PDB file of C-alpha atoms in Angstrom:
ATOM      1  CA  MET A  18      21.484   1.718  20.016  1.00 48.00           C
ATOM      2  CA  SER A  19      24.178   3.637  18.133  1.00 45.00           C
ATOM      3  CA  VAL A  20      24.828   4.257  14.468  1.00 45.00           C
ATOM      4  CA  GLU A  21      27.985   2.521  13.295  1.00 44.00           C
ATOM      5  CA  GLN A  22      30.388   4.134  10.871  1.00 36.00           C
ATOM      6  CA  LEU A  23      29.651   3.125   7.289  1.00 36.00           C
ATOM      7  CA  GLU A  24      31.578   3.541   4.038  1.00 35.00           C
ATOM      8  CA  ALA A  25      30.288   3.393   0.465  1.00 35.00           C
ATOM      9  CA  ASN A  26      30.546   0.142  -1.434  1.00 35.00           C
ATOM     10  CA  SER A  27      31.704   1.007  -4.948  1.00 33.00           C
ATOM     11  CA  ASP A  28      31.248  -2.563  -6.262  1.00 37.00           C
ATOM     12  CA  CYS A  29      27.517  -2.726  -5.695  1.00 36.00           C
ATOM     13  CA  ARG A  30      25.548  -4.345  -8.498  1.00 34.00           C
ATOM     14  CA  ARG A  31      22.115  -5.118  -7.085  1.00 36.00           C
ATOM     15  CA  VAL A  32      19.364  -2.627  -7.989  1.00 36.00           C
ATOM     16  CA  GLU A  33      15.909  -3.004  -6.408  1.00 36.00           C
ATOM     17  CA  ASP A  34      14.451   0.289  -7.530  1.00 38.00           C
ATOM     18  CA  ILE A  35      14.693   1.799 -10.996  1.00 34.00           C
ATOM     19  CA  SER A  36      16.905   4.864 -11.154  1.00 38.00           C
ATOM     20  CA  LEU A  37      14.842   7.893 -12.066  1.00 35.00           C
ATOM     21  CA  LEU A  38      17.649  10.146 -13.222  1.00 38.00           C
ATOM     22  CA  SER A  39      20.077   9.575 -16.075  1.00 39.00           C
ATOM     23  CA  HIS A  40      23.586   8.468 -15.155  1.00 41.00           C
ATOM     24  CA  SER A  41      26.306  11.064 -14.894  1.00 40.00           C
ATOM     25  CA  LYS A  42      28.563  11.437 -17.889  1.00 43.00           C
ATOM     26  CA  SER A  43      31.613  11.137 -15.674  1.00 45.00           C
ATOM     27  CA  VAL A  44      32.185   8.448 -13.050  1.00 41.00           C
ATOM     28  CA  ASP A  45      33.527  11.154 -10.758  1.00 46.00           C
ATOM     29  CA  ASP A  46      30.348  13.215 -11.006  1.00 50.00           C
ATOM     30  CA  VAL A  47      28.367  13.136  -7.793  1.00 52.00           C
ATOM     31  CA  TYR A  48      25.215  14.821  -6.606  1.00 54.00           C
ATOM     32  CA  ILE A  49      25.337  16.451  -3.164  1.00 63.00           C
ATOM     33  CA  PRO A  50      21.811  17.101  -1.862  1.00 66.00           C
ATOM     34  CA  GLN A  51      21.001  19.837   0.631  1.00 72.00           C
ATOM     35  CA  VAL A  52      19.916  18.186   3.877  1.00 74.00           C
ATOM     36  CA  ALA A  53      19.420  19.836   7.262  1.00 78.00           C
ATOM     37  CA  GLU A  54      22.094  18.890   9.807  1.00 79.00           C
ATOM     38  CA  ASN A  55      19.544  17.527  12.277  1.00 80.00           C
ATOM     39  CA  CYS A  56      18.324  15.082   9.603  1.00 79.00           C
ATOM     40  CA  LYS A  57      21.773  13.603   8.920  1.00 82.00           C
ATOM     41  CA  PRO A  58      22.870  10.402  10.720  1.00 81.00           C
ATOM     42  CA  LYS A  59      25.959  10.836  12.871  1.00 82.00           C
ATOM     43  CA  VAL A  60      28.488   8.357  14.219  1.00 82.00           C
ATOM     44  CA  GLY A  61      27.539   7.479  17.782  1.00 83.00           C
ATOM     45  CA  GLN A  62      23.984   8.776  17.464  1.00 82.00           C
ATOM     46  CA  GLU A  63      21.585   6.886  19.741  1.00 85.00           C
ATOM     47  CA  PHE A  64      17.888   6.080  19.488  1.00 84.00           C
ATOM     48  CA  GLU A  65      15.317   4.738  21.926  1.00 84.00           C
ATOM     49  CA  SER A  66      14.514   1.753  19.709  1.00 83.00           C
ATOM     50  CA  ILE A  67      15.503   0.001  16.497  1.00 80.00           C
ATOM     51  CA  ASP A  68      12.239   1.138  14.930  1.00 81.00           C
ATOM     52  CA  GLY A  69      13.097   4.722  15.828  1.00 84.00           C
ATOM     53  CA  ALA A  70      16.511   4.416  14.176  1.00 84.00           C
ATOM     54  CA  TYR A  71      14.978   2.835  11.070  1.00 80.00           C
ATOM     55  CA  GLU A  72      12.359   5.586  10.749  1.00 82.00           C
ATOM     56  CA  PHE A  73      15.078   8.233  11.116  1.00 85.00           C
ATOM     57  CA  TYR A  74      17.167   6.684   8.330  1.00 81.00           C
ATOM     58  CA  ILE A  75      14.111   6.290   6.098  1.00 78.00           C
ATOM     59  CA  LYS A  76      13.391  10.002   6.516  1.00 79.00           C
ATOM     60  CA  TYR A  77      17.022  10.881   5.767  1.00 81.00           C
ATOM     61  CA  ALA A  78      17.058   8.693   2.648  1.00 77.00           C
ATOM     62  CA  LYS A  79      13.887  10.331   1.375  1.00 72.00           C
ATOM     63  CA  GLU A  80      15.372  13.801   1.841  1.00 72.00           C
ATOM     64  CA  VAL A  81      18.523  12.773  -0.031  1.00 71.00           C
ATOM     65  CA  GLY A  82      16.705  10.895  -2.794  1.00 69.00           C
ATOM     66  CA  PHE A  83      17.446   7.183  -2.451  1.00 72.00           C
ATOM     67  CA  SER A  84      15.672   4.096  -1.176  1.00 72.00           C
ATOM     68  CA  VAL A  85      16.770   1.769   1.614  1.00 74.00           C
ATOM     69  CA  ARG A  86      16.192  -1.833   2.602  1.00 73.00           C
ATOM     70  CA  SER A  87      16.902  -4.119   5.545  1.00 73.00           C
ATOM     71  CA  SER A  88      20.038  -6.184   4.964  1.00 73.00           C
ATOM     72  CA  SER A  89      20.314  -8.369   8.062  1.00 78.00           C
ATOM     73  CA  THR A  90      18.811  -8.771  11.510  1.00 81.00           C
ATOM     74  CA  LYS A  91      20.411 -10.412  14.553  1.00 81.00           C
ATOM     75  CA  ARG A  92      18.286 -11.664  17.419  1.00 82.00           C
ATOM     76  CA  CYS A  93      19.227 -12.639  20.951  1.00 82.00           C
ATOM     77  CA  LYS A  94      19.712 -16.395  21.414  1.00 78.00           C
ATOM     78  CA  GLY A  95      16.825 -17.967  23.285  1.00 74.00           C
ATOM     79  CA  ALA A  96      14.633 -14.924  22.738  1.00 77.00           C
ATOM     80  CA  ASN A  97      13.041 -13.077  19.871  1.00 77.00           C
ATOM     81  CA  GLU A  98      14.540  -9.711  20.801  1.00 81.00           C
ATOM     82  CA  VAL A  99      16.337  -7.863  17.995  1.00 79.00           C
ATOM     83  CA  VAL A 100      19.814  -6.789  19.104  1.00 78.00           C
ATOM     84  CA  ARG A 101      21.218  -5.621  15.749  1.00 80.00           C
ATOM     85  CA  LYS A 102      19.695  -4.521  12.462  1.00 78.00           C
ATOM     86  CA  GLU A 103      21.591  -3.476   9.352  1.00 79.00           C
ATOM     87  CA  VAL A 104      19.943  -1.061   6.927  1.00 77.00           C
ATOM     88  CA  VAL A 105      21.570  -0.424   3.551  1.00 74.00           C
ATOM     89  CA  CYS A 106      21.155   1.698   0.441  1.00 71.00           C
ATOM     90  CA  PHE A 107      18.927   0.065  -2.171  1.00 67.00           C
ATOM     91  CA  LYS A 108      21.854  -0.179  -4.603  1.00 62.00           C
ATOM     92  CA  GLU A 109      23.734  -2.526  -2.290  1.00 57.00           C
ATOM     93  CA  GLY A 110      24.532  -0.819   0.989  1.00 47.00           C
ATOM     94  CA  VAL A 111      26.717   1.839   2.513  1.00 47.00           C
ATOM     95  CA  SER A 112      29.391   1.437   5.142  1.00 50.00           C
ATOM     96  CA  SER A 113      30.160   5.070   5.822  1.00 51.00           C
ATOM     97  CA  ILE A 114      27.858   8.018   6.072  1.00 49.00           C
ATOM     98  CA  LYS A 115      28.429  10.382   3.166  1.00 51.00           C
ATOM     99  CA  ASP A 116      26.175  12.926   1.518  1.00 50.00           C
ATOM    100  CA  GLU A 117      27.723  12.136  -1.861  1.00 48.00           C
ATOM    101  CA  HIS A 118      26.354   9.205  -3.853  1.00 45.00           C
ATOM    102  CA  SER A 119      28.100   7.722  -6.880  1.00 46.00           C
ATOM    103  CA  HIS A 120      24.782   6.497  -8.281  1.00 46.00           C
ATOM    104  CA  PRO A 121      21.954   8.714  -9.609  1.00 53.00           C
ATOM    105  CA  LEU A 122      19.535  10.030  -6.983  1.00 52.00           C
ATOM    106  CA  SER A 123      15.841  10.759  -7.371  1.00 52.00           C
ATOM    107  CA  THR A 124      14.422  14.250  -7.562  1.00 53.00           C
ATOM    108  CA  PRO A 125      12.001  15.397  -4.815  1.00 55.00           C
ATOM    109  CA  ARG A 126       9.179  15.056  -7.356  1.00 54.00           C
ATOM    110  CA  ARG A 127       9.969  11.381  -7.950  1.00 56.00           C
ATOM    111  CA  VAL A 128      11.389  10.195  -4.642  1.00 55.00           C
ATOM    112  CA  HIS A 129       7.931   8.888  -3.646  1.00 56.00           C
ATOM    113  CA  LEU A 130       8.355   6.169  -6.294  1.00 60.00           C
ATOM    114  CA  LEU A 131      11.202   4.525  -4.392  1.00 58.00           C
ATOM    115  CA  ARG A 132      10.117   1.361  -2.639  1.00 57.00           C
ATOM    116  CA  SER A 133      10.958   2.276   0.944  1.00 52.00           C
ATOM    117  CA  HIS A 134       9.218   5.666   0.728  1.00 52.00           C
ATOM    118  CA  ARG A 135       5.829   4.620  -0.548  1.00 62.00           C
ATOM    119  CA  SER A 136       2.851   3.015   1.153  1.00 63.00           C
ATOM    120  CA  VAL A 137      -0.939   3.138   1.082  1.00 72.00           C
ATOM    121  CA  SER A 138      -1.865   5.029   4.255  1.00 72.00           C
ATOM    122  CA  GLU A 139      -4.757   3.926   6.482  1.00 78.00           C
ATOM    123  CA  ALA A 140      -6.722   7.002   5.404  1.00 78.00           C
ATOM    124  CA  LYS A 141      -6.321   6.099   1.729  1.00 79.00           C
ATOM    125  CA  LYS A 142      -7.215   2.460   2.439  1.00 79.00           C
ATOM    126  CA  SER A 143     -10.452   3.611   4.053  1.00 81.00           C
ATOM    127  CA  LEU A 144     -11.157   6.015   1.193  1.00 83.00           C
ATOM    128  CA  THR A 145     -10.538   3.425  -1.538  1.00 82.00           C
ATOM    129  CA  LEU A 146     -12.831   1.022   0.337  1.00 81.00           C
ATOM    130  CA  GLN A 147     -15.612   3.609   0.204  1.00 84.00           C
ATOM    131  CA  PHE A 148     -14.908   4.252  -3.478  1.00 84.00           C
ATOM    132  CA  SER A 149     -15.120   0.526  -4.223  1.00 79.00           C
ATOM    133  CA  ALA A 150     -18.415   0.256  -2.337  1.00 76.00           C
ATOM    134  CA  ALA A 151     -19.732   3.022  -4.615  1.00 80.00           C
ATOM    135  CA  ASN A 152     -18.435   1.115  -7.693  1.00 81.00           C
ATOM    136  CA  VAL A 153     -15.839   3.763  -8.549  1.00 85.00           C
ATOM    137  CA  PRO A 154     -13.216   2.124 -10.838  1.00 86.00           C
ATOM    138  CA  THR A 155      -9.673   1.980  -9.491  1.00 83.00           C
ATOM    139  CA  HIS A 156      -8.229   4.245 -12.202  1.00 84.00           C
ATOM    140  CA  GLN A 157     -10.796   6.920 -11.302  1.00 87.00           C
ATOM    141  CA  GLN A 158      -9.944   6.507  -7.614  1.00 85.00           C
ATOM    142  CA  ILE A 159      -6.312   7.276  -8.436  1.00 83.00           C
ATOM    143  CA  SER A 160      -7.339  10.390 -10.377  1.00 87.00           C
ATOM    144  CA  ILE A 161      -9.370  11.588  -7.383  1.00 86.00           C
ATOM    145  CA  LEU A 162      -6.484  10.933  -4.980  1.00 83.00           C
ATOM    146  CA  GLN A 163      -4.108  12.768  -7.314  1.00 81.00           C
ATOM    147  CA  PHE A 164      -6.407  15.799  -7.534  1.00 85.00           C
ATOM    148  CA  GLU A 165      -6.952  15.843  -3.763  1.00 81.00           C
ATOM    149  CA  ALA A 166      -3.211  15.618  -3.016  1.00 76.00           C
ATOM    150  CA  GLY A 167      -2.260  18.268  -5.566  1.00 80.00           C
ATOM    151  CA  GLY A 168      -0.207  15.941  -7.760  1.00 75.00           C
ATOM    152  CA  ILE A 169       0.718  12.293  -8.198  1.00 71.00           C
ATOM    153  CA  GLU A 170       3.969  12.859  -6.294  1.00 69.00           C
ATOM    154  CA  ASN A 171       2.017  13.834  -3.165  1.00 72.00           C
ATOM    155  CA  ILE A 172      -0.108  10.697  -2.931  1.00 74.00           C
ATOM    156  CA  GLY A 173       2.637   8.733  -1.190  1.00 72.00           C
ATOM    157  CA  CYS A 174       2.256   5.596  -3.307  1.00 75.00           C
ATOM    158  CA  THR A 175       2.097   4.484  -6.929  1.00 74.00           C
ATOM    159  CA  LYS A 176      -0.818   3.367  -9.076  1.00 77.00           C
ATOM    160  CA  LYS A 177       0.415  -0.208  -8.756  1.00 80.00           C
ATOM    161  CA  ASP A 178       0.290   0.072  -4.950  1.00 80.00           C
ATOM    162  CA  ILE A 179      -3.387   1.077  -5.137  1.00 80.00           C
ATOM    163  CA  TYR A 180      -4.194  -1.763  -7.538  1.00 83.00           C
ATOM    164  CA  ASN A 181      -2.348  -4.243  -5.295  1.00 84.00           C
ATOM    165  CA  HIS A 182      -4.248  -3.027  -2.232  1.00 82.00           C
ATOM    166  CA  GLU A 183      -7.591  -3.401  -4.030  1.00 81.00           C
ATOM    167  CA  ALA A 184      -6.649  -6.941  -5.091  1.00 83.00           C
ATOM    168  CA  LYS A 185      -5.632  -7.786  -1.512  1.00 82.00           C
ATOM    169  CA  VAL A 186      -8.990  -6.590  -0.174  1.00 80.00           C
ATOM    170  CA  ARG A 187     -10.863  -8.646  -2.761  1.00 78.00           C
ATOM    171  CA  ASN A 188      -8.856 -11.740  -1.830  1.00 78.00           C
ATOM    172  CA  GLU A 189      -9.606 -11.196   1.862  1.00 75.00           C
ATOM    173  CA  LEU A 190     -13.347 -10.960   1.132  1.00 71.00           C
ATOM    174  CA  ARG A 191     -13.325 -14.039  -1.074  1.00 72.00           C
ATOM    175  CA  GLY A 192     -15.423 -16.789   0.519  1.00 67.00           C
ATOM    176  CA  GLN A 193     -17.233 -14.334   2.812  1.00 74.00           C
ATOM    177  CA  ASP A 194     -19.715 -12.975   0.288  1.00 74.00           C
ATOM    178  CA  VAL A 195     -22.710 -14.908   1.679  1.00 78.00           C
ATOM    179  CA  GLU A 196     -22.052 -13.749   5.254  1.00 81.00           C
ATOM    180  CA  LEU A 197     -21.644 -10.143   4.104  1.00 81.00           C
ATOM    181  CA  LEU A 198     -24.824 -10.379   2.034  1.00 85.00           C
ATOM    182  CA  MET A 199     -26.718 -11.734   5.037  1.00 86.00           C
ATOM    183  CA  GLU A 200     -25.459  -8.869   7.220  1.00 88.00           C
ATOM    184  CA  TYR A 201     -26.547  -6.352   4.582  1.00 89.00           C
ATOM    185  CA  PHE A 202     -30.028  -7.879   4.298  1.00 91.00           C
ATOM    186  CA  LEU A 203     -30.505  -7.893   8.075  1.00 92.00           C
ATOM    187  CA  THR A 204     -29.520  -4.222   8.232  1.00 91.00           C
ATOM    188  CA  GLU A 205     -31.988  -3.376   5.456  1.00 92.00           C
ATOM    189  CA  GLN A 206     -34.685  -5.335   7.274  1.00 91.00           C
ATOM    190  CA  GLU A 207     -34.161  -3.219  10.394  1.00 91.00           C
ATOM    191  CA  ASN A 208     -34.612  -0.036   8.352  1.00 91.00           C
ATOM    192  CA  ASP A 209     -37.522  -1.314   6.254  1.00 91.00           C
ATOM    193  CA  PRO A 210     -40.115  -3.617   7.912  1.00 89.00           C
ATOM    194  CA  CYS A 211     -41.381  -4.591   4.445  1.00 90.00           C
ATOM    195  CA  PHE A 212     -37.955  -5.827   3.373  1.00 92.00           C
ATOM    196  CA  PHE A 213     -37.958  -9.580   2.767  1.00 92.00           C
ATOM    197  CA  PHE A 214     -35.176 -11.930   1.713  1.00 92.00           C
ATOM    198  CA  LYS A 215     -34.473 -15.619   1.370  1.00 90.00           C
ATOM    199  CA  ILE A 216     -31.100 -17.289   0.825  1.00 87.00           C
ATOM    200  CA  ASP A 217     -30.724 -20.858  -0.441  1.00 86.00           C
ATOM    201  CA  VAL A 218     -27.409 -22.701   0.023  1.00 81.00           C
ATOM    202  CA  ASP A 219     -26.229 -26.168  -0.986  1.00 82.00           C
ATOM    203  CA  ASP A 220     -24.920 -28.967   1.251  1.00 82.00           C
ATOM    204  CA  ASP A 221     -21.481 -27.318   1.344  1.00 78.00           C
ATOM    205  CA  GLY A 222     -22.915 -23.997   2.489  1.00 73.00           C
ATOM    206  CA  LYS A 223     -22.361 -22.333  -0.881  1.00 77.00           C
ATOM    207  CA  LEU A 224     -24.901 -19.861  -2.201  1.00 79.00           C
ATOM    208  CA  LYS A 225     -27.344 -21.288  -4.764  1.00 82.00           C
ATOM    209  CA  HIS A 226     -30.190 -18.788  -4.926  1.00 85.00           C
ATOM    210  CA  CYS A 227     -31.005 -15.477  -3.344  1.00 88.00           C
ATOM    211  CA  PHE A 228     -34.204 -13.423  -3.384  1.00 90.00           C
ATOM    212  CA  TRP A 229     -34.947 -10.030  -1.855  1.00 91.00           C
ATOM    213  CA  THR A 230     -37.559  -7.309  -2.117  1.00 91.00           C
ATOM    214  CA  ASP A 231     -38.241  -4.034  -0.321  1.00 91.00           C
ATOM    215  CA  SER A 232     -41.267  -1.787   0.085  1.00 90.00           C
ATOM    216  CA  VAL A 233     -40.542   0.189  -3.101  1.00 90.00           C
ATOM    217  CA  SER A 234     -40.104  -2.880  -5.313  1.00 90.00           C
ATOM    218  CA  ARG A 235     -43.291  -4.402  -3.875  1.00 88.00           C
ATOM    219  CA  ARG A 236     -45.307  -1.344  -4.874  1.00 89.00           C
ATOM    220  CA  ALA A 237     -43.653  -1.338  -8.311  1.00 88.00           C
ATOM    221  CA  TYR A 238     -44.526  -5.013  -8.781  1.00 86.00           C
ATOM    222  CA  GLY A 239     -48.164  -4.256  -7.989  1.00 85.00           C
ATOM    223  CA  CYS A 240     -48.205  -1.674 -10.796  1.00 89.00           C
ATOM    224  CA  PHE A 241     -45.992  -3.281 -13.447  1.00 88.00           C
ATOM    225  CA  GLY A 242     -45.466  -6.919 -12.462  1.00 85.00           C
ATOM    226  CA  ASP A 243     -41.742  -6.716 -13.230  1.00 83.00           C
ATOM    227  CA  VAL A 244     -39.031  -8.852 -11.621  1.00 83.00           C
ATOM    228  CA  VAL A 245     -35.270  -8.425 -12.113  1.00 83.00           C
ATOM    229  CA  VAL A 246     -33.193 -11.624 -12.199  1.00 79.00           C
ATOM    230  CA  PHE A 247     -29.371 -11.765 -11.973  1.00 76.00           C
ATOM    231  CA  ALA A 248     -27.847 -14.896 -13.544  1.00 72.00           C
ATOM    232  CA  THR A 249     -24.545 -15.115 -11.655  1.00 66.00           C
ATOM    233  CA  THR A 250     -23.595 -18.445 -13.270  1.00 65.00           C
ATOM    234  CA  TYR A 251     -23.315 -16.932 -16.749  1.00 58.00           C
ATOM    235  CA  ASN A 252     -20.194 -18.215 -18.564  1.00 59.00           C
ATOM    236  CA  THR A 253     -18.877 -19.983 -15.446  1.00 57.00           C
ATOM    237  CA  ASN A 254     -18.679 -23.351 -17.240  1.00 56.00           C
ATOM    238  CA  GLN A 255     -16.696 -22.106 -20.257  1.00 53.00           C
TER     239      GLN A 255
END
């Protein structure tokens, strides 16, 4: 796979990412970033795969300060093999490789906000899952991630990305709460022989009532006679 010669499209109008720098006072003003030669795409450059070429261009775009997107993909007839993929600048696209850009570029501190350069890594997904299990609010999770990374620009994603990931996880778990609760109770029962639980479901398999007690709560009940009840149907019919 080789990189074809591209040249800038001056009539571009589509903007997918918000520009993070003010526009130049003069149309002729351009910003020329400092990029290492081995990071710049070259005419005739070859890669082992389309994914390898895409990753290379993503890295180059991040160094320069702009976002990219896939424009078109051509597949082989009769097969699902990709034979051509066009990747363009987020403003519209480029058709020649130039370091100069006629539109404002992002600073290194803000380039992580561009769409193609941000993602919630697997490590952060695992960490946010642990935070959620400990009932740490999402906004506090973001503050922890920011402190750990040494700044919001080093997290690799935006606050909205974290919120979207948390919402996605909740949607995936929706409808599985009874099964997860059963698994948790069985695990507790293995660790505590005095742990007892009972789950009551309706004809559709939906949870109606649930009761559980462990060795500590049993001893407490013998002393105080207290029982804690959670009314999960509160306000559900309003």
